[in-house]
GROMACS .gro file of C-alpha atoms in nm:
model
  342
    1MET     CA    1  -1.030  -5.022  -0.598
    2SER     CA    2  -1.003  -4.692  -0.734
    3LYS     CA    3  -1.060  -4.411  -0.555
    4THR     CA    4  -1.186  -4.041  -0.563
    5TYR     CA    5  -0.929  -3.736  -0.378
    6ILE     CA    6  -1.040  -3.422  -0.330
    7ILE     CA    7  -0.771  -3.154  -0.274
    8GLY     CA    8  -0.796  -2.814  -0.110
    9ASP     CA    9  -0.699  -2.487  -0.267
   10ILE     CA   10  -0.339  -2.571  -0.353
   11HIS     CA   11  -0.264  -2.226  -0.499
   12GLY     CA   12   0.092  -2.295  -0.629
   13CYS     CA   13   0.250  -2.524  -0.413
   14TYR     CA   14   0.345  -2.785  -0.631
   15ASP     CA   15   0.581  -3.014  -0.457
   16GLU     CA   16   0.421  -3.004  -0.129
   17PHE     CA   17   0.120  -3.136  -0.324
   18ILE     CA   18   0.332  -3.386  -0.491
   19GLU     CA   19   0.434  -3.484  -0.140
   20LEU     CA   20   0.113  -3.540  -0.009
   21ILE     CA   21  -0.009  -3.751  -0.336
   22ASN     CA   22   0.304  -3.982  -0.297
   23GLN     CA   23   0.232  -3.997   0.086
   24ILE     CA   24  -0.136  -4.124   0.017
   25GLY     CA   25   0.000  -4.334  -0.273
   26ILE     CA   26  -0.230  -4.226  -0.493
   27THR     CA   27  -0.246  -4.430  -0.850
   28ASP     CA   28  -0.322  -4.337  -1.225
   29ASP     CA   29  -0.623  -4.523  -1.168
   30ASP     CA   30  -0.789  -4.286  -0.865
   31LEU     CA   31  -0.979  -3.934  -0.968
   32VAL     CA   32  -0.823  -3.641  -0.841
   33ILE     CA   33  -1.041  -3.316  -0.797
   34SER     CA   34  -0.882  -3.032  -0.764
   35LEU     CA   35  -1.183  -2.794  -0.519
   36GLY     CA   36  -0.976  -2.505  -0.736
   37ASP     CA   37  -0.718  -2.255  -0.686
   38ILE     CA   38  -0.477  -2.411  -0.799
   39VAL     CA   39  -0.250  -2.113  -0.934
   40ASP     CA   40  -0.127  -1.804  -0.757
   41ARG     CA   41   0.085  -1.681  -0.457
   42GLY     CA   42   0.280  -2.022  -0.411
   43ASN     CA   43   0.592  -2.061  -0.646
   44LYS     CA   44   0.508  -2.349  -0.862
   45SER     CA   45   0.146  -2.246  -1.047
   46LEU     CA   46   0.267  -2.336  -1.413
   47GLU     CA   47   0.405  -2.686  -1.303
   48LEU     CA   48  -0.001  -2.752  -1.112
   49TYR     CA   49  -0.140  -2.661  -1.430
   50GLN     CA   50   0.076  -2.919  -1.638
   51TYR     CA   51  -0.023  -3.178  -1.408
   52PHE     CA   52  -0.383  -3.110  -1.425
   53LYS     CA   53  -0.408  -3.075  -1.768
   54ASN     CA   54  -0.209  -3.382  -1.817
   55ARG     CA   55  -0.380  -3.620  -1.593
   56LYS     CA   56  -0.624  -3.898  -1.756
   57ASN     CA   57  -0.809  -3.954  -1.477
   58ALA     CA   58  -0.827  -3.544  -1.283
   59ILE     CA   59  -1.042  -3.236  -1.212
   60VAL     CA   60  -0.995  -2.902  -1.156
   61LEU     CA   61  -1.333  -2.722  -1.056
   62MET     CA   62  -1.362  -2.305  -1.114
   63GLY     CA   63  -1.225  -2.111  -0.842
   64ASN     CA   64  -1.233  -1.756  -0.786
   65HIS     CA   65  -0.838  -1.744  -0.852
   66GLU     CA   66  -0.893  -1.924  -1.215
   67ARG     CA   67  -1.164  -1.704  -1.294
   68LYS     CA   68  -0.950  -1.364  -1.243
   69HIS     CA   69  -0.723  -1.517  -1.533
   70LEU     CA   70  -1.005  -1.604  -1.767
   71ASN     CA   71  -1.193  -1.229  -1.727
   72GLY     CA   72  -0.871  -1.055  -1.726
   73VAL     CA   73  -0.926  -0.915  -1.413
   74LEU     CA   74  -0.581  -0.954  -1.253
   75SER     CA   75  -0.416  -0.818  -0.951
   76TYR     CA   76  -0.087  -0.892  -0.782
   77SER     CA   77  -0.095  -1.281  -0.760
   78GLN     CA   78  -0.233  -1.300  -1.125
   79GLU     CA   79  -0.052  -1.059  -1.284
   80ILE     CA   80   0.286  -1.265  -1.146
   81VAL     CA   81   0.164  -1.625  -1.298
   82LYS     CA   82   0.112  -1.447  -1.609
   83VAL     CA   83   0.465  -1.368  -1.620
   84GLN     CA   84   0.561  -1.705  -1.489
   85PHE     CA   85   0.364  -1.851  -1.776
   86GLY     CA   86   0.482  -1.656  -2.048
   87ASP     CA   87   0.379  -1.785  -2.381
   88GLU     CA   88   0.187  -2.114  -2.203
   89TYR     CA   89  -0.094  -1.822  -2.093
   90GLU     CA   90  -0.327  -1.771  -2.290
   91ALA     CA   91  -0.302  -2.198  -2.364
   92PHE     CA   92  -0.378  -2.173  -1.988
   93ARG     CA   93  -0.670  -1.941  -2.004
   94GLU     CA   94  -0.780  -2.127  -2.319
   95TRP     CA   95  -0.794  -2.471  -2.077
   96LEU     CA   96  -0.990  -2.256  -1.811
   97THR     CA   97  -1.278  -2.224  -2.050
   98THR     CA   98  -1.290  -2.665  -1.992
   99LEU     CA   99  -1.353  -2.629  -1.612
  100PRO     CA  100  -1.663  -2.738  -1.420
  101TYR     CA  101  -1.835  -2.516  -1.149
  102TYR     CA  102  -1.905  -2.847  -0.947
  103TYR     CA  103  -1.948  -3.174  -0.943
  104GLU     CA  104  -2.111  -3.495  -0.741
  105THR     CA  105  -2.036  -3.792  -0.672
  106PRO     CA  106  -2.205  -4.092  -0.553
  107GLU     CA  107  -2.057  -3.979  -0.175
  108ALA     CA  108  -2.063  -3.567  -0.191
  109MET     CA  109  -2.134  -3.260  -0.382
  110ILE     CA  110  -1.786  -3.089  -0.458
  111VAL     CA  111  -1.786  -2.702  -0.498
  112HIS     CA  112  -1.494  -2.466  -0.472
  113ALA     CA  113  -1.710  -2.194  -0.220
  114PHE     CA  114  -2.057  -2.099  -0.168
  115PHE     CA  115  -2.362  -2.349  -0.172
  116GLU     CA  116  -2.691  -2.165  -0.167
  117HIS     CA  117  -2.856  -2.413   0.086
  118ASP     CA  118  -3.219  -2.337  -0.025
  119LYS     CA  119  -3.118  -2.455  -0.438
  120ARG     CA  120  -3.026  -2.734  -0.590
  121LEU     CA  121  -2.675  -2.847  -0.705
  122HIS     CA  122  -2.780  -2.740  -1.074
  123GLU     CA  123  -2.930  -2.433  -0.977
  124GLN     CA  124  -2.628  -2.255  -0.793
  125LYS     CA  125  -2.499  -1.936  -0.928
  126GLU     CA  126  -2.163  -1.961  -1.095
  127GLU     CA  127  -2.026  -1.626  -0.880
  128VAL     CA  128  -2.173  -1.828  -0.577
  129LEU     CA  129  -1.968  -2.154  -0.655
  130ALA     CA  130  -1.666  -2.008  -0.763
  131GLY     CA  131  -1.633  -1.745  -0.458
  132THR     CA  132  -1.603  -1.447  -0.674
  133THR     CA  133  -1.661  -1.069  -0.494
  134SER     CA  134  -1.996  -1.020  -0.676
  135GLY     CA  135  -2.119  -1.364  -0.527
  136SER     CA  136  -2.022  -1.284  -0.156
  137ARG     CA  137  -2.225  -1.001  -0.175
  138TYR     CA  138  -2.541  -1.177  -0.306
  139LEU     CA  139  -2.451  -1.394   0.010
  140GLU     CA  140  -2.392  -1.139   0.249
  141ASN     CA  141  -2.731  -1.000   0.165
  142LYS     CA  142  -2.905  -1.323   0.192
  143TYR     CA  143  -2.717  -1.449   0.541
  144GLU     CA  144  -2.729  -1.260   0.872
  145GLU     CA  145  -2.399  -1.052   0.928
  146GLY     CA  146  -2.128  -1.303   1.136
  147THR     CA  147  -2.286  -1.628   0.962
  148TYR     CA  148  -2.196  -1.865   0.738
  149TRP     CA  149  -2.352  -2.027   0.439
  150SER     CA  150  -2.251  -2.357   0.589
  151ASP     CA  151  -2.483  -2.257   0.913
  152TYR     CA  152  -2.753  -2.288   0.700
  153TYR     CA  153  -2.727  -2.632   0.524
  154SER     CA  154  -2.887  -2.931   0.610
  155GLY     CA  155  -2.920  -3.148   0.336
  156LYS     CA  156  -2.851  -3.503   0.374
  157LYS     CA  157  -2.561  -3.544   0.088
  158PRO     CA  158  -2.239  -3.391   0.238
  159ILE     CA  159  -2.037  -3.077   0.083
  160ILE     CA  160  -1.648  -3.064   0.044
  161TYR     CA  161  -1.566  -2.698  -0.041
  162GLY     CA  162  -1.258  -2.487   0.028
  163HIS     CA  163  -1.198  -2.101  -0.015
  164HIS     CA  164  -1.176  -2.003   0.255
  165VAL     CA  165  -0.908  -2.050   0.489
  166VAL     CA  166  -1.030  -2.251   0.808
  167GLY     CA  167  -0.765  -2.318   1.011
  168ASP     CA  168  -0.494  -2.635   1.053
  169ALA     CA  169  -0.799  -2.843   1.046
  170PRO     CA  170  -1.075  -2.915   0.821
  171LYS     CA  171  -1.408  -2.747   0.946
  172ILE     CA  172  -1.678  -3.006   0.946
  173LYS     CA  173  -2.010  -2.866   1.065
  174ASN     CA  174  -2.366  -2.982   0.907
  175ASN     CA  175  -2.248  -3.215   0.682
  176THR     CA  176  -2.029  -2.965   0.503
  177TYR     CA  177  -1.620  -3.024   0.498
  178GLY     CA  178  -1.439  -2.692   0.475
  179ILE     CA  179  -1.060  -2.796   0.338
  180ASP     CA  180  -0.875  -2.519   0.263
  181THR     CA  181  -0.617  -2.475   0.530
  182GLY     CA  182  -0.416  -2.229   0.386
  183ALA     CA  183  -0.109  -2.416   0.207
  184CYS     CA  184   0.003  -2.089   0.075
  185HIS     CA  185   0.055  -1.882   0.378
  186GLY     CA  186   0.285  -2.198   0.542
  187GLY     CA  187  -0.050  -2.371   0.658
  188LYS     CA  188  -0.176  -2.742   0.568
  189LEU     CA  189  -0.268  -2.890   0.231
  190THR     CA  190  -0.561  -3.124   0.252
  191VAL     CA  191  -0.724  -3.400   0.099
  192ILE     CA  192  -1.061  -3.604   0.183
  193GLU     CA  193  -1.041  -3.945   0.055
  194LEU     CA  194  -1.387  -4.062  -0.086
  195PRO     CA  195  -1.581  -4.292  -0.007
  196SER     CA  196  -1.432  -4.339   0.388
  197PHE     CA  197  -1.381  -3.950   0.425
  198GLN     CA  198  -1.039  -3.996   0.590
  199ILE     CA  199  -0.826  -3.657   0.617
  200HIS     CA  200  -0.474  -3.647   0.465
  201GLN     CA  201  -0.216  -3.365   0.518
  202VAL     CA  202   0.102  -3.201   0.479
  203GLN     CA  203   0.235  -2.939   0.637
  204VAL     CA  204   0.404  -2.654   0.426
  205GLN     CA  205   0.744  -2.539   0.580
  206THR     CA  206   0.724  -2.197   0.385
  207ASP     CA  207   0.517  -1.861   0.366
  208HIS     CA  208   0.510  -1.889  -0.017
  209TRP     CA  209   0.285  -1.608  -0.091
  210LYS     CA  210   0.504  -1.364   0.134
  211GLU     CA  211   0.818  -1.452  -0.050
  212GLN     CA  212   0.621  -1.425  -0.399
  213GLN     CA  213   0.524  -1.119  -0.281
  214SER     CA  214   0.878  -0.987  -0.240
  215SER     CA  215   1.058  -1.174  -0.543
  216TRP     CA  216   0.840  -1.077  -0.863
  217GLN     CA  217   0.819  -0.726  -0.803
  218ILE     CA  218   1.044  -0.579  -1.073
  219PRO     CA  219   0.966  -0.907  -1.310
  220VAL     CA  220   0.583  -0.780  -1.280
  221LEU     CA  221   0.679  -0.421  -1.315
  222GLU     CA  222   0.863  -0.498  -1.639
  223ALA     CA  223   0.604  -0.707  -1.771
  224LYS     CA  224   0.335  -0.428  -1.754
  225ASP     CA  225   0.255  -0.302  -2.100
  226TRP     CA  226   0.329   0.019  -2.024
  227GLU     CA  227   0.367   0.172  -2.410
  228GLN     CA  228  -0.001   0.126  -2.382
  229MET     CA  229  -0.128   0.270  -2.114
  230LYS     CA  230  -0.267   0.606  -2.115
  231ILE     CA  231  -0.017   0.881  -2.052
  232ASP     CA  232  -0.193   0.935  -1.710
  233GLN     CA  233  -0.264   0.603  -1.638
  234VAL     CA  234   0.119   0.543  -1.617
  235TYR     CA  235   0.164   0.862  -1.323
  236ARG     CA  236  -0.138   0.710  -1.222
  237GLN     CA  237   0.090   0.367  -1.159
  238LEU     CA  238   0.406   0.529  -1.087
  239ASP     CA  239   0.227   0.739  -0.776
  240LYS     CA  240   0.075   0.455  -0.647
  241LEU     CA  241   0.361   0.241  -0.575
  242SER     CA  242   0.598   0.493  -0.470
  243TYR     CA  243   0.549   0.420  -0.112
  244LYS     CA  244   0.781   0.103  -0.224
  245LYS     CA  245   1.091   0.132  -0.017
  246GLU     CA  246   1.318  -0.105  -0.189
  247PRO     CA  247   1.620   0.044  -0.359
  248GLU     CA  248   1.566  -0.163  -0.687
  249ILE     CA  249   1.201  -0.060  -0.713
  250GLN     CA  250   1.259   0.330  -0.633
  251ALA     CA  251   1.508   0.286  -0.902
  252PHE     CA  252   1.238   0.074  -1.135
  253LEU     CA  253   0.992   0.385  -1.036
  254ALA     CA  254   1.271   0.662  -1.109
  255LYS     CA  255   1.322   0.505  -1.463
  256GLN     CA  256   0.985   0.491  -1.541
  257ARG     CA  257   0.881   0.893  -1.453
  258THR     CA  258   1.208   0.993  -1.662
  259TRP     CA  259   1.122   0.814  -1.960
  260ILE     CA  260   0.734   0.929  -1.946
  261GLN     CA  261   0.852   1.283  -1.931
  262HIS     CA  262   1.083   1.265  -2.252
  263ILE     CA  263   0.785   1.056  -2.404
  264GLU     CA  264   0.601   1.404  -2.353
  265ARG     CA  265   0.842   1.618  -2.443
  266VAL     CA  266   0.845   1.405  -2.794
  267ARG     CA  267   0.499   1.545  -2.849
  268LYS     CA  268   0.645   1.902  -2.872
  269GLN     CA  269   0.921   1.771  -3.115
  270ILE     CA  270   0.640   1.611  -3.318
  271LEU     CA  271   0.434   1.948  -3.302
  272THR     CA  272   0.732   2.128  -3.458
  273GLN     CA  273   0.791   1.801  -3.762
  274LEU     CA  274   0.414   1.874  -3.869
  275GLU     CA  275   0.451   2.192  -3.880
  276ASN     CA  276   0.799   2.114  -4.100
  277ARG     CA  277   0.606   1.883  -4.324
  278THR     CA  278   0.362   2.063  -4.386
  279LYS     CA  279   0.524   2.338  -4.526
  280GLU     CA  280   0.757   2.066  -4.741
  281LEU     CA  281   0.454   1.890  -4.879
  282MET     CA  282   0.265   2.204  -4.955
  283ILE     CA  283   0.588   2.306  -5.211
  284GLN     CA  284   0.634   1.931  -5.319
  285HIS     CA  285   0.311   1.857  -5.430
  286GLY     CA  286   0.164   2.202  -5.495
  287ASP     CA  287  -0.252   2.163  -5.629
  288ARG     CA  288  -0.215   1.767  -5.601
  289PHE     CA  289  -0.111   1.761  -5.156
  290ASN     CA  290  -0.490   1.692  -5.108
  291GLN     CA  291  -0.471   1.411  -5.252
  292GLU     CA  292  -0.089   1.291  -5.156
  293VAL     CA  293  -0.152   1.366  -4.768
  294ALA     CA  294  -0.451   1.216  -4.763
  295LYS     CA  295  -0.228   0.900  -4.784
  296LEU     CA  296  -0.048   0.954  -4.473
  297SER     CA  297  -0.134   0.784  -4.169
  298TYR     CA  298  -0.080   1.162  -4.004
  299LYS     CA  299  -0.319   1.330  -4.260
  300SER     CA  300  -0.565   1.524  -4.009
  301PHE     CA  301  -0.216   1.667  -3.811
  302VAL     CA  302  -0.082   1.781  -4.162
  303PHE     CA  303  -0.475   1.952  -4.275
  304LYS     CA  304  -0.493   2.129  -3.988
  305ALA     CA  305  -0.127   2.241  -4.013
  306LYS     CA  306  -0.189   2.392  -4.344
  307ALA     CA  307  -0.486   2.563  -4.201
  308GLY     CA  308  -0.266   2.705  -3.880
  309THR     CA  309  -0.497   2.585  -3.641
  310LEU     CA  310  -0.264   2.235  -3.493
  311ALA     CA  311  -0.197   2.283  -3.126
  312LEU     CA  312  -0.005   2.098  -2.837
  313LYS     CA  313  -0.339   1.995  -2.741
  314ASP     CA  314  -0.478   1.851  -3.046
  315LEU     CA  315  -0.207   1.604  -3.001
  316GLU     CA  316  -0.259   1.619  -2.623
  317LYS     CA  317  -0.583   1.483  -2.735
  318THR     CA  318  -0.508   1.195  -2.982
  319LEU     CA  319  -0.161   1.099  -2.897
  320HIS     CA  320  -0.252   1.006  -2.543
  321THR     CA  321  -0.072   0.657  -2.535
  322PRO     CA  322   0.313   0.621  -2.529
  323GLN     CA  323   0.308   0.386  -2.828
  324LYS     CA  324   0.067   0.645  -3.020
  325ILE     CA  325   0.356   0.891  -2.972
  326LEU     CA  326   0.653   0.628  -3.046
  327ASP     CA  327   0.454   0.511  -3.389
  328LEU     CA  328   0.414   0.897  -3.480
  329ALA     CA  329   0.748   0.964  -3.423
  330TYR     CA  330   0.887   0.714  -3.610
  331ASP     CA  331   0.661   0.790  -3.896
  332LEU     CA  332   0.820   1.153  -3.908
  333GLN     CA  333   1.149   0.994  -3.844
  334LEU     CA  334   1.232   1.189  -3.544
  335GLU     CA  335   1.554   1.128  -3.417
  336ASN     CA  336   1.703   1.024  -3.006
  337ILE     CA  337   1.342   0.882  -2.980
  338PRO     CA  338   1.341   0.728  -2.603
  339SER     CA  339   1.302   0.392  -2.562
  340ARG     CA  340   1.200   0.245  -2.207
  341THR     CA  341   1.476  -0.009  -2.226
  342THR     CA  342   1.771   0.263  -2.223
   0.00000   0.00000   0.00000
């Protein structure tokens, strides 16, 4: 007879997940339900995604970490996963659109994070079920300070949830089962077996999140789309990271600062080149100047240069990202254009 197994927040702890399901003896006929947050913080998020995507009898609920990826709201742990997934990242985000926010079995209601005690399962807000920041704030306004939603639940049907680390053992209160036992922080990975409600656990031997934060700093920084950022945003990013003391981080930041300063100087070269190019076009085309210039991608600058009103501030206003500066520099055939990789 097949069984159902509900797994707490895995957060990339693939090896421990495999150890646990092998320890339990889960078969292909059994239903494996993840409470969500299968990715981020651990060292093998890609492997977990592939496992659940390819397993026939598997359900993954929408956790707040999946929702961050889906909505493009990336903090450091999501940026790491984006780099790890590489070309498979967009397929992963597409897969996320298929995830449900809750699941119900004959024995229990299953959600990632929160549950309003006075609403039925299908009436719950998505942001509450997934445990988003807005969902947390919503419940903070609803419930007394220092209390949790499970303090108010009095329903007959058990609720199994994760999201909030409850310690090494599941938190069982008012017919609710909290089973996020901090796997990615070196805690335990927990499974509840249905219909028996038997608890299964495996100890995680290392703090994966601590290790990941350290080892992925440079790859994440290198993967940032610096060329598409606004110039002032680049400087803000560099200033924000200036507290980092690791030599390799300091070297990277210094290299980026030199690059962006060089990029800014290219604007002045562009101004000079535009003025010279305008004079050449006036001589070359004479009465057909307007018609020929209209074909150029940088025509507005040329018309201003002809009128004698083109200034550096015009370039600063329009060429506000490194990529825009580089594109025009290439169009004008400037030499010694700075590359971020040199």
